[in-house]
Amino acid sequence: MDAPSSGPETIADFYARVEAALGPDRRLPVAVEEMPGWDIFPFEIDSLRIKPLAPLADSEPDRRGENEDECWCADPFEPKSDDRLVWWNENWKLSTDLFGSGLPIMLWLSPMTHCDLPTMPPEVAAGIGPLMTTISAAIEDLPSVGRVQLAKYGDGGAHLHLLFMGRPSRMLQLRGSPMLDWEENLPRVPADVVQRNCRPIVEALISTFGGQTGPAAG
Ligand SMILES: [Zn+2]
């Protein structure tokens, strides 16, 4: 049965519209009048090509931890041996990667309860707003940060991990979503610098929400 034309669009119709815009080699033209033409776009557009459009997948693949029994949260929580752990309390944990980022700070906030954003229990959802505010303010207080950026992707791991990224201060080329393209190419921030940048954020969290410092900020 066809979907009603008055309802939300199907992915088949969405995909068909994208296909209709393809060139003869199944590539979309670079939208030079959009962000690729802005001064914050990190790549030279003369040599830029978009990859040929892939076919629709049969279905969405399972992510890591899609089944709660196989998620990291099914393992015993051992904060002392988690070298990515920045801060935690009984409901939340904040993590980083000591050698993984080119930004002054990149943090992941996760609830201890197994859920994703669309499946967050109301009592968990009620706690996330004040945390987002405190973490964002502490990141923007760092001397090397101009602005905090937030993201929720969730294409790899099923357990909610809300991403906080510090955009380097006065590096205006890194504004907006192209910052992530820069991030991959910037030199890695040394682990001791990541630790020093994490500490004021942990202090702000402990003073408002209690909890403890993790090894990554120790
Ligand atoms: Zn989980």
Short mmCIF file of C-alpha atoms and ligand atoms in Angstrom, two decimals:
data_model
loop_
_atom_site.label_atom_id
_atom_site.label_comp_id
_atom_site.label_asym_id
_atom_site.label_seq_id
_atom_site.Cartn_x
_atom_site.Cartn_y
_atom_site.Cartn_z
CA MET A 1 0.00 0.00 0.00
CA ASP A 2 1.33 3.43 -0.89
CA ALA A 3 2.04 5.83 1.94
CA PRO A 4 -0.56 8.61 2.12
CA SER A 5 0.66 11.65 0.19
CA SER A 6 -0.35 13.93 3.05
CA GLY A 7 1.84 12.15 5.66
CA PRO A 8 5.58 12.35 6.32
CA GLU A 9 7.74 11.53 3.31
CA THR A 10 9.12 8.00 2.89
CA ILE A 11 12.86 7.42 2.56
CA ALA A 12 12.23 6.00 -0.93
CA ASP A 13 10.74 9.33 -2.02
CA PHE A 14 13.50 11.28 -0.29
CA TYR A 15 16.17 9.13 -1.98
CA ALA A 16 14.47 9.43 -5.38
CA ARG A 17 14.66 13.22 -5.13
CA VAL A 18 18.38 13.04 -4.31
CA GLU A 19 18.93 10.64 -7.24
CA ALA A 20 17.16 13.03 -9.60
CA ALA A 21 19.76 15.68 -8.74
CA LEU A 22 22.76 13.43 -9.56
CA GLY A 23 25.10 14.01 -12.49
CA PRO A 24 25.81 11.21 -15.03
CA ASP A 25 28.44 9.63 -12.72
CA ARG A 26 25.98 9.54 -9.78
CA ARG A 27 27.73 12.45 -8.10
CA LEU A 28 26.01 15.50 -6.68
CA PRO A 29 27.51 18.81 -7.76
CA VAL A 30 29.36 20.68 -4.99
CA ALA A 31 26.95 23.30 -3.63
CA VAL A 32 29.26 26.28 -4.05
CA GLU A 33 26.46 28.69 -3.17
CA GLU A 34 26.11 26.97 0.23
CA MET A 35 28.74 26.22 2.90
CA PRO A 36 31.39 24.95 0.41
CA GLY A 37 31.50 28.54 -0.81
CA TRP A 38 31.75 30.09 2.67
CA ASP A 39 35.06 31.27 4.08
CA ILE A 40 34.79 28.72 6.94
CA PHE A 41 34.73 25.74 4.55
CA PRO A 42 38.11 24.04 5.12
CA PHE A 43 38.75 22.62 1.65
CA GLU A 44 39.64 24.22 -1.69
CA ILE A 45 36.58 23.68 -3.85
CA ASP A 46 38.29 23.65 -7.28
CA SER A 47 39.47 20.04 -6.78
CA LEU A 48 36.58 18.89 -4.61
CA ARG A 49 34.35 16.01 -5.75
CA ILE A 50 31.49 14.41 -3.83
CA LYS A 51 31.59 10.60 -3.78
CA PRO A 52 29.06 8.75 -5.97
CA LEU A 53 25.76 8.21 -4.16
CA ALA A 54 25.55 4.77 -2.52
CA PRO A 55 22.34 2.72 -2.78
CA LEU A 56 19.89 2.68 0.13
CA ALA A 57 20.85 0.06 2.74
CA ASP A 58 18.31 -2.69 3.34
CA SER A 59 17.98 -1.56 6.96
CA GLU A 60 19.72 0.43 9.69
CA PRO A 61 22.59 -1.65 11.14
CA ASP A 62 22.72 -2.51 14.84
CA ARG A 63 25.01 -0.27 16.84
CA ARG A 64 27.41 -1.18 19.66
CA GLY A 65 25.33 -1.85 22.78
CA GLU A 66 22.00 -1.98 20.98
CA ASN A 67 21.16 -4.84 23.30
CA GLU A 68 21.49 -3.62 26.90
CA ASP A 69 23.13 -6.90 27.98
CA GLU A 70 25.98 -6.24 25.52
CA CYS A 71 26.43 -2.54 26.28
CA TRP A 72 29.33 -1.13 28.34
CA CYS A 73 26.81 -0.30 31.08
CA ALA A 74 26.22 -4.02 31.69
CA ASP A 75 29.82 -4.30 33.01
CA PRO A 76 30.65 -3.35 36.60
CA PHE A 77 31.50 0.37 36.86
CA GLU A 78 35.17 0.63 37.87
CA PRO A 79 36.10 4.31 37.86
CA LYS A 80 39.71 3.83 39.02
CA SER A 81 40.62 1.76 35.95
CA ASP A 82 38.76 3.89 33.37
CA ASP A 83 41.47 6.18 32.04
CA ARG A 84 38.94 8.08 29.91
CA LEU A 85 36.77 9.00 32.88
CA VAL A 86 36.79 12.73 33.71
CA TRP A 87 33.97 12.93 36.29
CA TRP A 88 31.06 10.87 37.52
CA ASN A 89 28.26 10.74 40.04
CA GLU A 90 25.58 8.12 40.62
CA ASN A 91 23.59 9.17 37.52
CA TRP A 92 26.09 10.46 34.95
CA LYS A 93 29.63 10.14 33.68
CA LEU A 94 31.80 12.46 31.61
CA SER A 95 34.60 11.01 29.49
CA THR A 96 37.38 12.16 27.16
CA ASP A 97 40.11 10.59 25.08
CA LEU A 98 43.52 11.62 26.37
CA PHE A 99 45.20 11.20 22.97
CA GLY A 100 42.26 11.33 20.63
CA SER A 101 41.42 14.96 19.93
CA GLY A 102 42.87 17.94 18.14
CA LEU A 103 40.62 20.31 20.10
CA PRO A 104 41.41 21.91 23.47
CA ILE A 105 38.64 19.78 24.93
CA MET A 106 36.28 17.09 23.69
CA LEU A 107 33.98 15.39 26.23
CA TRP A 108 31.21 12.78 26.16
CA LEU A 109 28.34 12.94 28.65
CA SER A 110 26.48 9.65 29.24
CA PRO A 111 23.77 8.60 31.70
CA MET A 112 24.54 5.55 33.82
CA THR A 113 21.07 4.27 32.85
CA HIS A 114 20.99 2.45 29.51
CA CYS A 115 19.10 4.67 27.05
CA ASP A 116 19.46 6.81 23.96
CA LEU A 117 18.06 10.33 23.62
CA PRO A 118 14.67 9.19 22.24
CA THR A 119 14.35 6.52 24.97
CA MET A 120 15.56 8.54 27.96
CA PRO A 121 13.38 8.01 31.04
CA PRO A 122 11.79 11.28 32.28
CA GLU A 123 13.81 11.28 35.53
CA VAL A 124 17.05 11.01 33.54
CA ALA A 125 15.93 13.62 31.01
CA ALA A 126 15.18 16.04 33.88
CA GLY A 127 18.84 15.94 34.92
CA ILE A 128 20.52 16.61 31.59
CA GLY A 129 19.66 20.30 31.17
CA PRO A 130 21.51 21.62 34.24
CA LEU A 131 24.51 19.43 33.37
CA MET A 132 24.64 20.75 29.82
CA THR A 133 24.59 24.31 31.12
CA THR A 134 27.38 23.76 33.68
CA ILE A 135 29.63 21.84 31.28
CA SER A 136 29.09 24.38 28.49
CA ALA A 137 29.87 27.34 30.77
CA ALA A 138 33.02 25.67 32.13
CA ILE A 139 34.26 24.85 28.61
CA GLU A 140 33.72 28.43 27.43
CA ASP A 141 35.66 29.66 30.48
CA LEU A 142 38.79 27.82 29.30
CA PRO A 143 41.37 30.35 28.01
CA SER A 144 41.94 28.41 24.78
CA VAL A 145 38.23 28.06 23.92
CA GLY A 146 36.11 30.58 22.05
CA ARG A 147 32.83 28.64 21.90
CA VAL A 148 31.40 25.28 22.90
CA GLN A 149 29.77 23.08 20.27
CA LEU A 150 27.41 20.17 21.05
CA ALA A 151 26.56 17.08 19.01
CA LYS A 152 24.56 13.89 19.34
CA TYR A 153 25.29 11.37 16.59
CA GLY A 154 24.74 7.90 18.00
CA ASP A 155 25.47 6.06 14.73
CA GLY A 156 28.18 3.93 16.37
CA GLY A 157 27.12 3.38 19.98
CA ALA A 158 23.52 2.93 21.13
CA HIS A 159 24.04 4.25 24.68
CA LEU A 160 23.57 8.04 24.69
CA HIS A 161 26.83 9.97 24.49
CA LEU A 162 26.34 13.70 24.09
CA LEU A 163 29.45 15.33 22.66
CA PHE A 164 30.86 18.66 23.91
CA MET A 165 33.65 20.25 21.86
CA GLY A 166 35.66 23.39 22.60
CA ARG A 167 36.23 25.47 19.49
CA PRO A 168 39.71 27.06 19.72
CA SER A 169 39.51 30.74 20.59
CA ARG A 170 40.18 33.31 17.82
CA MET A 171 40.62 30.58 15.17
CA LEU A 172 37.65 31.85 13.21
CA GLN A 173 38.15 29.39 10.34
CA LEU A 174 37.00 26.70 12.79
CA ARG A 175 33.56 28.20 13.39
CA GLY A 176 30.48 26.12 12.76
CA SER A 177 30.19 22.50 11.68
CA PRO A 178 33.44 22.52 9.58
CA MET A 179 35.28 22.41 12.93
CA LEU A 180 34.97 18.62 12.91
CA ASP A 181 36.75 18.45 9.54
CA TRP A 182 39.55 20.56 10.98
CA GLU A 183 39.63 18.50 14.18
CA GLU A 184 40.68 15.33 12.37
CA ASN A 185 43.63 17.16 10.83
CA LEU A 186 44.88 19.22 13.77
CA PRO A 187 47.80 17.83 15.82
CA ARG A 188 46.69 15.81 18.87
CA VAL A 189 46.54 17.80 22.10
CA PRO A 190 49.06 16.33 24.62
CA ALA A 191 47.51 14.24 27.41
CA ASP A 192 48.78 16.50 30.20
CA VAL A 193 47.17 19.52 28.51
CA VAL A 194 43.87 17.63 28.20
CA GLN A 195 44.07 16.85 31.94
CA ARG A 196 44.73 20.49 32.83
CA ASN A 197 41.82 21.61 30.66
CA CYS A 198 39.50 19.04 32.26
CA ARG A 199 40.14 20.06 35.87
CA PRO A 200 38.15 23.34 35.98
CA ILE A 201 35.21 21.52 34.38
CA VAL A 202 35.35 18.82 37.06
CA GLU A 203 35.51 21.49 39.80
CA ALA A 204 32.39 23.16 38.39
CA LEU A 205 30.56 19.83 38.21
CA ILE A 206 31.51 18.73 41.73
CA SER A 207 30.49 22.06 43.25
CA THR A 208 27.03 21.82 41.66
CA PHE A 209 26.32 18.10 41.30
CA GLY A 210 28.73 16.34 43.65
CA GLY A 211 30.46 13.30 42.27
CA GLN A 212 34.17 12.57 41.90
CA THR A 213 37.17 13.23 39.69
CA GLY A 214 38.03 10.47 37.23
CA PRO A 215 41.54 9.34 36.23
CA ALA A 216 41.51 11.43 33.02
CA ALA A 217 41.37 14.64 35.08
CA GLY A 218 43.46 13.36 38.00
ZN ZN B 1 24.14 1.03 27.94
#
